[in-house]
mmCIF file of C-alpha atoms in Angstrom:
data_model
loop_
_atom_site.group_PDB
_atom_site.id
_atom_site.type_symbol
_atom_site.label_atom_id
_atom_site.label_comp_id
_atom_site.label_asym_id
_atom_site.label_seq_id
_atom_site.Cartn_x
_atom_site.Cartn_y
_atom_site.Cartn_z
ATOM 1 C CA MET A 267 20.115 -8.369 -4.329
ATOM 2 C CA ILE A 268 21.067 -4.825 -4.896
ATOM 3 C CA ASP A 269 24.727 -4.058 -5.968
ATOM 4 C CA LEU A 270 25.284 -0.314 -5.197
ATOM 5 C CA ILE A 271 28.209 1.370 -6.806
ATOM 6 C CA VAL A 272 29.151 4.850 -5.779
ATOM 7 C CA GLN A 273 31.081 6.959 -8.215
ATOM 8 C CA LYS A 274 29.899 10.214 -6.596
ATOM 9 C CA LYS A 275 29.517 10.340 -2.857
ATOM 10 C CA PRO A 276 26.009 10.595 -1.721
ATOM 11 C CA PRO A 277 24.875 12.233 1.633
ATOM 12 C CA ALA A 278 24.758 10.145 4.856
ATOM 13 C CA GLY A 279 21.647 7.966 5.048
ATOM 14 C CA LEU A 280 20.969 7.758 1.286
ATOM 15 C CA ARG A 281 22.336 4.343 0.714
ATOM 16 C CA PRO A 282 20.367 2.371 3.327
ATOM 17 C CA ALA A 283 17.266 4.405 2.281
ATOM 18 C CA LEU A 284 17.902 3.629 -1.324
ATOM 19 C CA ARG A 285 18.308 -0.108 -0.658
ATOM 20 C CA ALA A 286 15.232 -0.314 1.481
ATOM 21 C CA SER A 287 13.029 1.470 -1.132
ATOM 22 C CA LEU A 288 14.419 -0.468 -4.053
ATOM 23 C CA GLU A 289 13.947 -3.728 -2.282
ATOM 24 C CA ALA A 290 10.268 -2.767 -1.785
ATOM 25 C CA VAL A 291 9.920 -1.996 -5.414
ATOM 26 C CA MET A 292 11.582 -5.333 -6.282
ATOM 27 C CA ALA A 293 9.072 -7.231 -4.043
ATOM 28 C CA HIS A 294 6.263 -5.182 -5.702
ATOM 29 C CA PHE A 295 7.380 -6.486 -9.094
ATOM 30 C CA GLU A 296 7.997 -9.982 -7.638
ATOM 31 C CA VAL A 297 11.696 -9.942 -8.728
ATOM 32 C CA GLN A 298 13.272 -9.743 -5.193
ATOM 33 C CA GLU A 299 15.187 -12.930 -5.954
ATOM 34 C CA ARG A 300 16.932 -11.200 -8.955
ATOM 35 C CA GLU A 301 19.846 -8.739 -8.899
ATOM 36 C CA VAL A 302 20.151 -5.222 -9.923
ATOM 37 C CA THR A 303 23.120 -2.827 -9.998
ATOM 38 C CA VAL A 304 22.569 0.807 -9.064
ATOM 39 C CA VAL A 305 25.437 3.237 -9.941
ATOM 40 C CA LEU A 306 25.453 6.703 -8.449
ATOM 41 C CA VAL A 307 27.274 9.173 -10.811
ATOM 42 C CA GLY A 308 27.597 12.899 -11.670
ATOM 43 C CA ASP A 309 26.238 14.729 -14.676
ATOM 44 C CA ARG A 310 29.449 14.315 -16.716
ATOM 45 C CA ALA A 311 29.247 10.436 -16.503
ATOM 46 C CA ILE A 312 25.558 10.109 -17.259
ATOM 47 C CA ARG A 313 25.829 12.547 -20.101
ATOM 48 C CA ALA A 314 28.584 10.380 -21.590
ATOM 49 C CA LEU A 315 26.420 7.213 -21.267
ATOM 50 C CA LYS A 316 23.424 8.944 -22.814
ATOM 51 C CA LEU A 317 25.505 10.113 -25.770
ATOM 52 C CA GLU A 318 27.034 6.701 -26.174
ATOM 53 C CA HIS A 319 23.805 4.722 -25.985
ATOM 54 C CA TRP A 320 20.966 7.111 -27.208
ATOM 55 C CA GLY A 321 23.045 9.526 -29.281
ATOM 56 C CA GLU A 322 21.789 12.484 -27.173
ATOM 57 C CA ASP A 323 24.338 14.788 -25.792
ATOM 58 C CA ALA A 324 22.492 16.011 -22.728
ATOM 59 C CA THR A 325 22.300 15.165 -19.003
ATOM 60 C CA THR A 326 19.467 13.151 -17.555
ATOM 61 C CA ASP A 327 18.401 11.986 -14.140
ATOM 62 C CA VAL A 328 18.254 8.130 -14.609
ATOM 63 C CA LEU A 329 19.174 5.621 -17.306
ATOM 64 C CA SER A 330 18.126 1.942 -17.253
ATOM 65 C CA PHE A 331 19.998 -0.774 -19.024
ATOM 66 C CA PRO A 332 17.978 -4.052 -18.928
ATOM 67 C CA ALA A 333 19.971 -7.285 -19.216
ATOM 68 C CA TRP A 334 17.081 -9.130 -20.978
ATOM 69 C CA GLU A 335 14.367 -8.536 -23.569
ATOM 70 C CA PRO A 336 10.951 -7.889 -21.932
ATOM 71 C CA GLY A 337 8.563 -10.589 -22.906
ATOM 72 C CA ASP A 338 11.347 -13.324 -23.000
ATOM 73 C CA PRO A 339 10.063 -16.150 -20.677
ATOM 74 C CA PHE A 340 13.646 -16.572 -19.410
ATOM 75 C CA VAL A 341 14.365 -13.868 -16.903
ATOM 76 C CA PRO A 342 18.015 -13.945 -16.058
ATOM 77 C CA PRO A 343 19.260 -13.591 -12.492
ATOM 78 C CA ILE A 344 20.604 -10.110 -13.124
ATOM 79 C CA LEU A 345 17.886 -7.660 -14.275
ATOM 80 C CA GLY A 346 20.256 -4.920 -15.359
ATOM 81 C CA ASP A 347 21.804 -1.537 -14.347
ATOM 82 C CA ILE A 348 20.190 1.689 -13.134
ATOM 83 C CA ILE A 349 22.319 4.755 -13.411
ATOM 84 C CA ILE A 350 21.394 7.854 -11.530
ATOM 85 C CA SER A 351 22.985 11.337 -11.595
ATOM 86 C CA LEU A 352 23.229 12.793 -8.142
ATOM 87 C CA ASP A 353 23.781 16.233 -9.684
ATOM 88 C CA THR A 354 20.576 16.162 -11.641
ATOM 89 C CA ALA A 355 18.762 14.415 -8.845
ATOM 90 C CA GLY A 356 19.908 17.145 -6.379
ATOM 91 C CA ARG A 357 18.492 19.814 -8.761
ATOM 92 C CA GLN A 358 15.162 17.996 -9.136
ATOM 93 C CA ALA A 359 14.918 17.403 -5.400
ATOM 94 C CA GLN A 360 15.371 21.173 -4.817
ATOM 95 C CA ALA A 361 12.767 22.045 -7.427
ATOM 96 C CA ARG A 362 10.309 19.497 -5.959
ATOM 97 C CA GLY A 363 10.967 20.665 -2.447
ATOM 98 C CA HIS A 364 12.024 17.301 -1.071
ATOM 99 C CA SER A 365 15.228 15.612 -0.078
ATOM 100 C CA LEU A 366 17.925 14.139 -2.347
ATOM 101 C CA THR A 367 17.309 10.705 -0.792
ATOM 102 C CA ARG A 368 13.681 10.918 -1.741
ATOM 103 C CA GLU A 369 14.490 11.869 -5.305
ATOM 104 C CA VAL A 370 16.976 9.122 -5.746
ATOM 105 C CA ALA A 371 14.507 6.624 -4.407
ATOM 106 C CA LEU A 372 11.958 7.979 -6.874
ATOM 107 C CA LEU A 373 14.391 7.592 -9.740
ATOM 108 C CA ALA A 374 15.389 4.132 -8.740
ATOM 109 C CA SER A 375 11.722 3.010 -8.682
ATOM 110 C CA HIS A 376 11.382 4.564 -12.129
ATOM 111 C CA GLY A 377 14.475 2.728 -13.316
ATOM 112 C CA MET A 378 13.315 -0.611 -12.010
ATOM 113 C CA ALA A 379 9.995 -0.191 -13.713
ATOM 114 C CA HIS A 380 11.941 0.032 -16.939
ATOM 115 C CA LEU A 381 14.126 -2.940 -16.060
ATOM 116 C CA VAL A 382 11.100 -5.157 -15.763
ATOM 117 C CA GLY A 383 9.766 -4.124 -19.107
ATOM 118 C CA HIS A 384 7.586 -1.080 -18.739
ATOM 119 C CA ASP A 385 7.852 2.120 -20.834
ATOM 120 C CA HIS A 386 6.144 5.428 -20.932
ATOM 121 C CA PRO A 387 5.697 8.459 -23.275
ATOM 122 C CA HIS A 388 8.283 11.281 -23.148
ATOM 123 C CA ALA A 389 7.735 13.680 -20.169
ATOM 124 C CA ASP A 390 9.005 17.218 -20.443
ATOM 125 C CA GLY A 391 10.149 19.111 -17.390
ATOM 126 C CA LEU A 392 11.513 17.284 -14.504
ATOM 127 C CA GLY A 393 11.250 13.929 -16.141
ATOM 128 C CA PHE A 394 9.153 11.551 -14.156
ATOM 129 C CA GLU A 395 6.641 13.623 -12.357
ATOM 130 C CA GLU A 396 4.396 12.452 -9.623
ATOM 131 C CA GLY A 397 1.528 14.235 -11.466
ATOM 132 C CA ALA A 398 2.017 12.431 -14.761
ATOM 133 C CA ALA A 399 -1.357 10.788 -15.516
ATOM 134 C CA GLY A 400 -2.719 8.147 -17.759
ATOM 135 C CA PRO A 401 -2.705 4.367 -17.817
ATOM 136 C CA GLU A 402 0.896 4.259 -19.263
ATOM 137 C CA TRP A 403 2.095 5.938 -15.946
ATOM 138 C CA LYS A 404 0.178 3.745 -13.510
ATOM 139 C CA VAL A 405 2.977 1.172 -13.292
ATOM 140 C CA PHE A 406 5.507 3.906 -12.426
ATOM 141 C CA HIS A 407 3.264 5.355 -9.847
ATOM 142 C CA ASP A 408 2.706 1.981 -8.239
ATOM 143 C CA ALA A 409 6.406 1.410 -8.185
ATOM 144 C CA TRP A 410 6.927 4.810 -6.443
ATOM 145 C CA ASN A 411 4.192 3.948 -4.020
ATOM 146 C CA ALA A 412 5.927 0.720 -3.084
ATOM 147 C CA ALA A 413 9.225 2.578 -2.689
ATOM 148 C CA ARG A 414 7.779 5.349 -0.591
ATOM 149 C CA THR A 415 6.391 2.860 1.970
ATOM 150 C CA ALA A 416 9.979 1.685 2.733
ATOM 151 C CA LEU A 417 11.597 5.080 3.163
ATOM 152 C CA PRO A 418 12.264 6.311 6.729
ATOM 153 C CA ASP A 419 9.974 8.831 8.201
ATOM 154 C CA GLY A 420 10.891 12.395 7.180
ATOM 155 C CA ILE A 421 12.539 11.403 3.874
#
């Protein structure tokens, strides 16, 4: 189950596309019976969260807050929260030449990979980039591939 909380209004069509793509990612990770909360915010809110939890006073595209410790054999019913800045996602979408909906789906797939216990080295530039290579990125690319298959045509 996906609990979608909107603190910043997304464009029409983003919500159902996000749900469909994230459900595909959850099925990919075999956690579709679990719950996740996705919160769509603006730069000010995500900057405040990053400062509060990471000590960094800067905006970002996506933050993940797992509700459990990866490796713990007990996986709770709620995996955690994914926070996405629509402002940053919009800038990244424009730089990448695709829609905001596609960028938010990409960021949600990335956040879900973190919620199920995966991490990666720091990436400069746009953050998660489709071109980031290496074995530590494979799980993120696989998650994005699962998400992409569920996006409507033309997104």
